[in-house]
Tab-separated table of C-alpha atoms in Angstrom:
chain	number	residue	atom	x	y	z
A	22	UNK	CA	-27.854	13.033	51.722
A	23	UNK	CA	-24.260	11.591	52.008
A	24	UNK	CA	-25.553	8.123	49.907
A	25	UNK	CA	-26.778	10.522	47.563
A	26	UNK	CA	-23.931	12.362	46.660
A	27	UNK	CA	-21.819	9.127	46.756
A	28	UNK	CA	-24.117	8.039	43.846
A	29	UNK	CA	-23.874	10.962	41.731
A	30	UNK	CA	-20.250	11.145	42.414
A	31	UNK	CA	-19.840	7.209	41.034
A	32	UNK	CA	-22.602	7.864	38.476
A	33	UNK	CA	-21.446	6.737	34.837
A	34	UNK	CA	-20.507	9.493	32.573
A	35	UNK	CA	-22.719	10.578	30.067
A	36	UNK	CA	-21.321	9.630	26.218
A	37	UNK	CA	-20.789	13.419	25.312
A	38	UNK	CA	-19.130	13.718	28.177
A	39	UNK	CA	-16.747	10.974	27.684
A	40	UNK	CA	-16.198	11.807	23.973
A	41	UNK	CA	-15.326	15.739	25.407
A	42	UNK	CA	-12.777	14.111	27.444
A	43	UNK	CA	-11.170	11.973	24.747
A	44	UNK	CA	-10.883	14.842	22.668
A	45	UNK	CA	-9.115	16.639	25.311
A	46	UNK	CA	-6.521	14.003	25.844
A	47	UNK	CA	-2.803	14.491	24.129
A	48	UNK	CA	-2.244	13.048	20.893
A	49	UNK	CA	0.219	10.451	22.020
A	50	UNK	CA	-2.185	9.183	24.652
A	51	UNK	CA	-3.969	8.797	21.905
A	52	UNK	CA	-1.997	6.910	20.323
A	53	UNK	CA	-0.574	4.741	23.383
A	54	UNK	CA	-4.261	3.858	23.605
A	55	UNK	CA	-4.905	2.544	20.235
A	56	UNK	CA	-1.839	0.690	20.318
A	57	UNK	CA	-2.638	-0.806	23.455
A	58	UNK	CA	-5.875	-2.076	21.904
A	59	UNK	CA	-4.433	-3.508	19.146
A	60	UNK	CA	-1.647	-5.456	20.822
A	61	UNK	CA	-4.409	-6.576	22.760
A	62	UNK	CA	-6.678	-7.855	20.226
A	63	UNK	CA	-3.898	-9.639	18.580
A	64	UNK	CA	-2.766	-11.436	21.817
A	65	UNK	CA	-6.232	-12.764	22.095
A	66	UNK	CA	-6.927	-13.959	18.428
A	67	UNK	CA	-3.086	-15.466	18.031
A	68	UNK	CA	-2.635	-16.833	21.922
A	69	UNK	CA	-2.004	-20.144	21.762
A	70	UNK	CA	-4.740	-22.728	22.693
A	71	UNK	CA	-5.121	-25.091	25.102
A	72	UNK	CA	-4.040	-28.402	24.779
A	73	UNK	CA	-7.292	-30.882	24.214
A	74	UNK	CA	-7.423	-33.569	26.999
A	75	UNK	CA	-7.078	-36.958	25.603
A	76	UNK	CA	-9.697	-38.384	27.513
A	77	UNK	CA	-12.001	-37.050	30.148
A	78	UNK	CA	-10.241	-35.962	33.014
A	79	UNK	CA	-12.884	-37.143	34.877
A	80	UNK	CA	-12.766	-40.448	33.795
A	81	UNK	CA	-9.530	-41.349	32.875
A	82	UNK	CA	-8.884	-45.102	34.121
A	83	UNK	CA	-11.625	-48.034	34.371
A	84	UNK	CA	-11.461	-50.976	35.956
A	85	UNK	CA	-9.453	-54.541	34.914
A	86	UNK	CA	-12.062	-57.106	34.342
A	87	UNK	CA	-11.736	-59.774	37.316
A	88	UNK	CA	-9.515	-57.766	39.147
A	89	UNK	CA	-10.467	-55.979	42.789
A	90	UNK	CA	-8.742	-52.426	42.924
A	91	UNK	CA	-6.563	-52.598	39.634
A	92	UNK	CA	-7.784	-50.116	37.014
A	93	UNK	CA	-5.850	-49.571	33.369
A	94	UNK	CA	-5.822	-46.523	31.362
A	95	UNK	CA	-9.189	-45.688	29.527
A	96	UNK	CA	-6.405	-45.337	25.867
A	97	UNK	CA	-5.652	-48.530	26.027
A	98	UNK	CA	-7.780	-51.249	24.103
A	99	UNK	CA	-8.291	-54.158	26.498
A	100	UNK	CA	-6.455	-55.154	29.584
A	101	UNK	CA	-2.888	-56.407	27.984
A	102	UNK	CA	-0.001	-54.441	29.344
A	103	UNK	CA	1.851	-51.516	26.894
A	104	UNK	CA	4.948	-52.765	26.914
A	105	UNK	CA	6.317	-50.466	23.541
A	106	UNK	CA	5.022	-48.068	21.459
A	107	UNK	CA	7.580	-49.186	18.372
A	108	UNK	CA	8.033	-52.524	17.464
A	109	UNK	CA	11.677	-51.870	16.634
A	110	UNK	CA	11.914	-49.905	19.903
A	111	UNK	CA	11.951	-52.680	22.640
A	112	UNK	CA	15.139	-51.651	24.642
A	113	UNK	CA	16.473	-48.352	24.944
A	114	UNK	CA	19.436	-49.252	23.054
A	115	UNK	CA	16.937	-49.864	20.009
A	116	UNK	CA	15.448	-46.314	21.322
A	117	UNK	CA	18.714	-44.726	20.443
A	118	UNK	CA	18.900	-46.813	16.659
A	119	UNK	CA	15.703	-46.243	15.719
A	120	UNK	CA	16.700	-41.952	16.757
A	121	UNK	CA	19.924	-42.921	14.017
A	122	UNK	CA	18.016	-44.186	11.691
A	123	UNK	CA	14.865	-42.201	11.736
A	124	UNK	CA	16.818	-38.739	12.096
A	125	UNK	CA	19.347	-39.652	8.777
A	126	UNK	CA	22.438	-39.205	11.408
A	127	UNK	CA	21.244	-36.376	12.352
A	128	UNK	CA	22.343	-33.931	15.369
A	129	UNK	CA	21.472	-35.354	18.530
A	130	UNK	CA	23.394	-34.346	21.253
A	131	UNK	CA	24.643	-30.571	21.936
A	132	UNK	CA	26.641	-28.212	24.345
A	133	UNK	CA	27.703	-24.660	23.892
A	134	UNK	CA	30.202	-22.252	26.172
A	135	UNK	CA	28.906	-18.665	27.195
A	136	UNK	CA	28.844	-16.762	24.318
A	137	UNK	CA	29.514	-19.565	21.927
A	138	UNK	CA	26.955	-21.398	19.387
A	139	UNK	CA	26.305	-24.988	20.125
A	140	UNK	CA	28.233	-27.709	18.670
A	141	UNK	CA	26.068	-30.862	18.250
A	142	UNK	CA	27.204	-34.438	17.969
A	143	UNK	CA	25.509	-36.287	15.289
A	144	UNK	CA	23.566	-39.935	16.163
A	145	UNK	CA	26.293	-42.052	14.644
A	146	UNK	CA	29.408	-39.897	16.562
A	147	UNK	CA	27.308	-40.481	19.722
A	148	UNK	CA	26.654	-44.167	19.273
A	149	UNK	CA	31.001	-44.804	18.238
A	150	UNK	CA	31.920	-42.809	21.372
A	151	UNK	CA	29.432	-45.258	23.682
A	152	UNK	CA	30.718	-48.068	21.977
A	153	UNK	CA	34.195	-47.391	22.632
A	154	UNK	CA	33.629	-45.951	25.822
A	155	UNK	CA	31.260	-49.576	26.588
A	156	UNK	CA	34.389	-51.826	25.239
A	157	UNK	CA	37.040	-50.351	27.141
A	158	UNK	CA	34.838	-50.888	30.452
A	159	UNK	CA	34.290	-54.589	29.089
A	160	UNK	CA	38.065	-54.645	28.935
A	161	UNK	CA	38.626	-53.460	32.180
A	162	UNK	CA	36.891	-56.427	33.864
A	163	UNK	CA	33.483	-55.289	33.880
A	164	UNK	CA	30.394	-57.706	32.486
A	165	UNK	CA	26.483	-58.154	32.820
A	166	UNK	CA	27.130	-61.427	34.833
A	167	UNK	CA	30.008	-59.670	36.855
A	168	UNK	CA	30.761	-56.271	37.536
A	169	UNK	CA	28.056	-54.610	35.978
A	170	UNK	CA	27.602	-51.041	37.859
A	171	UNK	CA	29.004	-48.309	36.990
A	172	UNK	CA	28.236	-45.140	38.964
A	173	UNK	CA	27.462	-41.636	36.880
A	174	UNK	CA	28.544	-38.741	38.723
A	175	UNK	CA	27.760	-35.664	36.861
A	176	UNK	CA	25.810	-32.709	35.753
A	177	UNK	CA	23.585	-32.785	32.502
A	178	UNK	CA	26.105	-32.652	29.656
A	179	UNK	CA	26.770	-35.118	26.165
A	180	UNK	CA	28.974	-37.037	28.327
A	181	UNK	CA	26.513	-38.315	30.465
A	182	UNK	CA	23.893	-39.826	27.714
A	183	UNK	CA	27.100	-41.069	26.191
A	184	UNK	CA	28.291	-42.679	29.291
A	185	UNK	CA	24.833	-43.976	29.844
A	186	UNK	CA	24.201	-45.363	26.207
A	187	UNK	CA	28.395	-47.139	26.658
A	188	UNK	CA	26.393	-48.832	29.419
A	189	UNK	CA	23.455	-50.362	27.768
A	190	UNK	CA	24.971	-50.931	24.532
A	191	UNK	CA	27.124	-53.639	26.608
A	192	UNK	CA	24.477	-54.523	28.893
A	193	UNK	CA	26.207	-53.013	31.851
A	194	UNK	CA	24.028	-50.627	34.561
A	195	UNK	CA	24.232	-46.883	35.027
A	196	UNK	CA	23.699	-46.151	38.568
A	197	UNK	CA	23.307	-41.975	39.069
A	198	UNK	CA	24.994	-40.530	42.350
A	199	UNK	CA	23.955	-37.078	43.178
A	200	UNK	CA	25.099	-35.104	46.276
A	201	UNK	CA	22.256	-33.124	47.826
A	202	UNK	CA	22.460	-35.398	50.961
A	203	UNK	CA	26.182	-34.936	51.271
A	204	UNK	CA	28.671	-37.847	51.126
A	205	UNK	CA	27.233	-40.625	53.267
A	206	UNK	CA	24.234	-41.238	50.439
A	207	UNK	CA	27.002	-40.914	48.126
A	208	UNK	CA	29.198	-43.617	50.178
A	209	UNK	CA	25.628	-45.389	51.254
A	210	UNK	CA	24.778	-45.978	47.546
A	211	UNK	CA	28.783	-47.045	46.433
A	212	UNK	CA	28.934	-49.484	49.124
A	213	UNK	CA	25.300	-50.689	47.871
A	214	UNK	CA	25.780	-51.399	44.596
A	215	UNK	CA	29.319	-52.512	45.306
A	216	UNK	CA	30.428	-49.996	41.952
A	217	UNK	CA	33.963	-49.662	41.145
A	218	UNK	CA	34.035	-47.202	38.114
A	219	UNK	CA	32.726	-44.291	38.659
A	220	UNK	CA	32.029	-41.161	35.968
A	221	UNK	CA	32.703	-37.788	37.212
A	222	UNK	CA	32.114	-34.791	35.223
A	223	UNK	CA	34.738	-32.537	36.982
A	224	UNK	CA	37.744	-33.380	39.168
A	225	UNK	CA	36.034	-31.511	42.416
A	226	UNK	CA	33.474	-34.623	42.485
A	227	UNK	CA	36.483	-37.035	41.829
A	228	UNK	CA	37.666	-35.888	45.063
A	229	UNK	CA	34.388	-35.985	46.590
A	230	UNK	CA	34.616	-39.946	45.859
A	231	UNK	CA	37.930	-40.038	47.266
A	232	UNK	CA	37.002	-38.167	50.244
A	233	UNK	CA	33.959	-40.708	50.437
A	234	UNK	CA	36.365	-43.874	50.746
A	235	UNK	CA	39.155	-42.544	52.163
A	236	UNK	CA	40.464	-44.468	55.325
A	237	UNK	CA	37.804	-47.432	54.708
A	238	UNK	CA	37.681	-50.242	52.915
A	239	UNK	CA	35.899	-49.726	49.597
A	240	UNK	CA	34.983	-51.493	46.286
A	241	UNK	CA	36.360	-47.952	43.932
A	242	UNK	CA	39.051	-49.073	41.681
A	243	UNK	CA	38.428	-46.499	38.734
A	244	UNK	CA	37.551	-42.650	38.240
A	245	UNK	CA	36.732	-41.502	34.933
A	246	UNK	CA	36.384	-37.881	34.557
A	247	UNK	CA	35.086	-36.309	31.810
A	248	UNK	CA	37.186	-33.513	30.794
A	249	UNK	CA	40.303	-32.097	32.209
A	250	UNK	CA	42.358	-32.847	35.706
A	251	UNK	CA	45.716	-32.002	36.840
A	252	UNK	CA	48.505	-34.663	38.511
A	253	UNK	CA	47.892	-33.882	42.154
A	254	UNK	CA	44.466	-35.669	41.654
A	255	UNK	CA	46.063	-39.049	40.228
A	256	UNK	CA	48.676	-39.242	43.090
A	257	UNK	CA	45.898	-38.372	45.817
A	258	UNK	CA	44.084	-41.346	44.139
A	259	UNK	CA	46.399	-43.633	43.433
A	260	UNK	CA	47.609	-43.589	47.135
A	261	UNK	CA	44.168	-44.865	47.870
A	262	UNK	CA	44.589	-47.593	45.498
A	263	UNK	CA	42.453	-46.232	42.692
A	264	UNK	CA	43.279	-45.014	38.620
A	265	UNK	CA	42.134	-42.029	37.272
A	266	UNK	CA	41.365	-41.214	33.907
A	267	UNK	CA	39.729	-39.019	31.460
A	268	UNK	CA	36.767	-40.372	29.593
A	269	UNK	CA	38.854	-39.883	26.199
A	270	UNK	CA	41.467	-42.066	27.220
A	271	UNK	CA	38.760	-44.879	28.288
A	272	UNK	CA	37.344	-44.133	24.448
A	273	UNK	CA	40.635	-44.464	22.953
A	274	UNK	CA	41.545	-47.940	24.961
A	275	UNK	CA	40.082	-49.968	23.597
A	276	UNK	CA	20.313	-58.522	24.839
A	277	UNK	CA	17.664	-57.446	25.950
A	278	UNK	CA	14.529	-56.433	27.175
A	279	UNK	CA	15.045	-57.875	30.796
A	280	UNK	CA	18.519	-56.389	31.088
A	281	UNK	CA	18.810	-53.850	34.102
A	282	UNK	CA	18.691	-50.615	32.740
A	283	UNK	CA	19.562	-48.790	35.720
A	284	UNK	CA	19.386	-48.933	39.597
A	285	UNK	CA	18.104	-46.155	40.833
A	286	UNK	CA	18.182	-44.878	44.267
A	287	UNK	CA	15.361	-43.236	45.341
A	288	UNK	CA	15.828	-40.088	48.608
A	289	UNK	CA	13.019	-40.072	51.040
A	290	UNK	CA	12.954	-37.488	53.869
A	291	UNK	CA	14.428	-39.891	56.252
A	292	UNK	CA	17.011	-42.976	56.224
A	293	UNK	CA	19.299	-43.890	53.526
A	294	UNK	CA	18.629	-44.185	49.784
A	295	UNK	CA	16.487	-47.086	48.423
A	296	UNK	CA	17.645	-48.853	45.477
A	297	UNK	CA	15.196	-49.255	42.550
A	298	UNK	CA	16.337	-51.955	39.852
A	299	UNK	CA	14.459	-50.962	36.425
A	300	UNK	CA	14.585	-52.900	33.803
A	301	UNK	CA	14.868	-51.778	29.949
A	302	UNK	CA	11.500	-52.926	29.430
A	303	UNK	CA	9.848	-50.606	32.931
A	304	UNK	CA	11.653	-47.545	30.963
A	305	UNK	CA	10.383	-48.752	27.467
A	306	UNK	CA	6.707	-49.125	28.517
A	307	UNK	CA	7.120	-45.617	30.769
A	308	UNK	CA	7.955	-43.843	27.369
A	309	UNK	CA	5.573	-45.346	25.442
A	310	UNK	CA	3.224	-44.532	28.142
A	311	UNK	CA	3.578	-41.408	27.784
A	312	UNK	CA	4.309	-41.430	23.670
A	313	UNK	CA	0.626	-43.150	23.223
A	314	UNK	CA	-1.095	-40.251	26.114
A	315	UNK	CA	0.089	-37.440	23.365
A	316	UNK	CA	-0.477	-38.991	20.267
A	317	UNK	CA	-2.416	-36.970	18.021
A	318	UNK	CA	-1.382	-34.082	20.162
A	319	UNK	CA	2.705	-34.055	20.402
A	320	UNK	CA	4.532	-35.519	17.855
A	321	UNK	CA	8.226	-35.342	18.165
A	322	UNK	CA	10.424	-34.983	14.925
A	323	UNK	CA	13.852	-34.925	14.456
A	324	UNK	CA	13.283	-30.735	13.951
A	325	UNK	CA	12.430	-30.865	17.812
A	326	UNK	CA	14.387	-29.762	20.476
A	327	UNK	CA	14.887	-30.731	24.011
A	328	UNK	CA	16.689	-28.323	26.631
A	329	UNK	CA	18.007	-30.840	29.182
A	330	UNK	CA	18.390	-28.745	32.542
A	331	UNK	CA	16.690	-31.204	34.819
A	332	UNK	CA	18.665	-33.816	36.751
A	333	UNK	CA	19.554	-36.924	34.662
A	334	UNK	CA	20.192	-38.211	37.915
A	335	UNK	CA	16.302	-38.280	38.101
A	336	UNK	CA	14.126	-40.967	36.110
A	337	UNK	CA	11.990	-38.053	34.645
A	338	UNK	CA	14.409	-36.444	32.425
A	339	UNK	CA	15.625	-39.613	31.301
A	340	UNK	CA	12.053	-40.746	30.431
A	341	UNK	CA	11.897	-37.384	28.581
A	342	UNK	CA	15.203	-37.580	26.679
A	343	UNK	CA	13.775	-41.218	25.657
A	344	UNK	CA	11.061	-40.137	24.000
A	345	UNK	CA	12.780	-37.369	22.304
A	346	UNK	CA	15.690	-39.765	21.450
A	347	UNK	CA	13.650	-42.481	19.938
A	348	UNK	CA	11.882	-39.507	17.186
A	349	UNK	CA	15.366	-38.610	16.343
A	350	UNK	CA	15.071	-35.282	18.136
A	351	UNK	CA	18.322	-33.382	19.192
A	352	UNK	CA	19.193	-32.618	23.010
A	353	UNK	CA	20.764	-29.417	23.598
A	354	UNK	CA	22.481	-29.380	27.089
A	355	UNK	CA	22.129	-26.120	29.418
A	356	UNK	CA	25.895	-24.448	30.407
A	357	UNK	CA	25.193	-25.548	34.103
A	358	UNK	CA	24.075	-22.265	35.165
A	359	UNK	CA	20.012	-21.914	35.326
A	360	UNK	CA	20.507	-18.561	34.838
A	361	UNK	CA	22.115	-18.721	31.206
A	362	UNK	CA	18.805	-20.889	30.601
A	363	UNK	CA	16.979	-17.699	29.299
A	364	UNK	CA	19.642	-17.225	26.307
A	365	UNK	CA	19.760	-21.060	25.748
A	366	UNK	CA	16.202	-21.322	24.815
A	367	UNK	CA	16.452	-18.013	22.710
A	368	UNK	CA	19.307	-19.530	20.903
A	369	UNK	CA	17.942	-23.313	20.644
A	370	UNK	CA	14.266	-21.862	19.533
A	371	UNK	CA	12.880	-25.287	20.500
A	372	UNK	CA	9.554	-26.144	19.861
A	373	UNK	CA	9.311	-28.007	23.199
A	374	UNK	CA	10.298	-26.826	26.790
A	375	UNK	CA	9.491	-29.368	29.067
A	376	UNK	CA	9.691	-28.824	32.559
A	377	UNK	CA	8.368	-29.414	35.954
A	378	UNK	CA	6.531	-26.358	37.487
């Protein structure tokens, strides 16, 4: 008897009894229904599609002919190595030219205060300030056979890609410190590489450095900080034996594939850093990689837009910016709050958002 009534009581209602209690329903129910519907129905015919795999997923690599183990992309046509995607593309200095050329001098690099539009750099302002920037560290005793390091200490901002692009326009190295492990990696990688410039963003991580040579012997001989800094930092510096300066004042002073483009210390859960040496030619053929994988699917422009928010201290967003760069596509820098990321994207409308989930 009880499974009985349970049935009748879940029974489906008959269709004049549902249309009865429709009708009895308020107007602006109604209404709120319909509507509903309709944004509904809209959503599913204008959502946008999926992305079509460029191969099978399920076969996406195939074995090198005479090889044991070593398998190549299933995009590539025979076994010879990608090494660029653009003939005229080769380093990532010629990443950046072909970006000037191919963009007209357009806008490529861009920061904006709270509140404030963005003001954007154009290619050929970008590429003067490197050079500058690049000469004045030539003049100050640094070289590709000699002193080549020079440590980048900074969040995402113009200044950074500016201070890396100084570097390989002279053939010099960018080496990115970061502190999430505190001041010994810091130290650890400094006493590695054996850098003596370093590029701060803000005077707080000039006197990190400072604090990470202080009482020790050490190979700093130069801070550069990219914007302003107040006396009290210069004396506490220079009674260590070391000059600071702002990177406009370094401005104002003033080959090839197998270069080092960068050495890169890579953070494992345990022990100190490791030092990667990549060459322009592993970042070239990583970008083109990746360039040839979307083909036919993203095409970067010099309309595009990049939000840069991830750490340039990390290989990926400098990958990314490369292949935005070398389209002539503009890079808008976040205000170094995550949380103002929301209006930045509003106010950049890019057509791109790349991130890592």
């Amino acid at each position: 008897m009880q499974a009985q009534d349970l049935i009748r009581h879940l029974r489906i209602p008959e269709l004049d009894d549902l249309r009865q209690y429709v009708r009895s329903l308020p107007t602006n129910t109604l209404m709120g229904m319909g509507a509903f519907a309709a944004i509904t129905t809209y959503w599913l015919a204008t959502r946008p599609k999926a992305l079509k795999p460029p191969c099978d997923l399920h076969m996406q690599s195939v074995e090198v002919q005479g090889s044991r183990y070593a398998r190549r992309s299933i995009l590539q046509h025979g076994d010879t190595y990608m090494t660029y995607y653009y003939k005229d593309a080769q380093t990532m200095y010629e990443f950046f030219l072909r970006g000037l050329r191919v963009s007209n001098n357009g806008p490529c690099l861009g920061s904006r205060k709270p509140g404030k539009p963005y003001k954007w750099l154009l290619y050929k302002e970008v590429a003067d300030r490197a050079e500058f920037a690049g000469s004045a560290l030539l003049h100050r005793g640094h070289s590709q056979t000699g002193d080549k390091y020079i440590g980048i200490f900074a969040q995402n901002r113009p200044e950074w890609t500016i201070s890396e692009l100084a570097c390989y326009t002279y053939s010099l190295v960018a080496v990115p410190l970061y502190d999430t492990l505190g001041t010994e990696a810091i130290s650890y990688i400094i006493d590695k590489a054996t850098i003596s410039t370093v590029i701060c963003d803000i005077p707080d991580k000039a006197r990190l450095i400072l604090d990470c040579v202080s009482g020790r012997k050490h190979s700093i001989t130069t801070i550069v900080i990219m914007g302003n800094f107040d006396r009290e930092l210069t004396a506490q510096a220079q009674q260590k034996g070391i000059e600071v300066l702002s990177l406009k004042e370094l401005e104002d002073s003033n080959s090839l594939r197998e270069l080092m483009y960068n050495f890169f210390f890579l953070f494992f859960s345990t022990g100190s850093p490791k030092g990667a040496m990549l060459t322009h030619g592993n970042v070239v053929s990583n970008c083109s990689a990746f360039i040839k994988i979307t083909e036919g699917l993203l095409k970067p422009s010099p309309q595009d837009v990049l939000i840069s928010f991830l750490p340039l201290a990390h290989m990926f967003e400098r990958v990314v910016e490369g292949v935005l760069l070398v389209h002539g596509a503009r890079i808008g820098y976040f205000q170094g709050d995550i949380r103002f990321h929301t209006t930045a994207e509003l106010l950049h409308s890019p057509s791109e958002l790349l991130h890592i989930l």
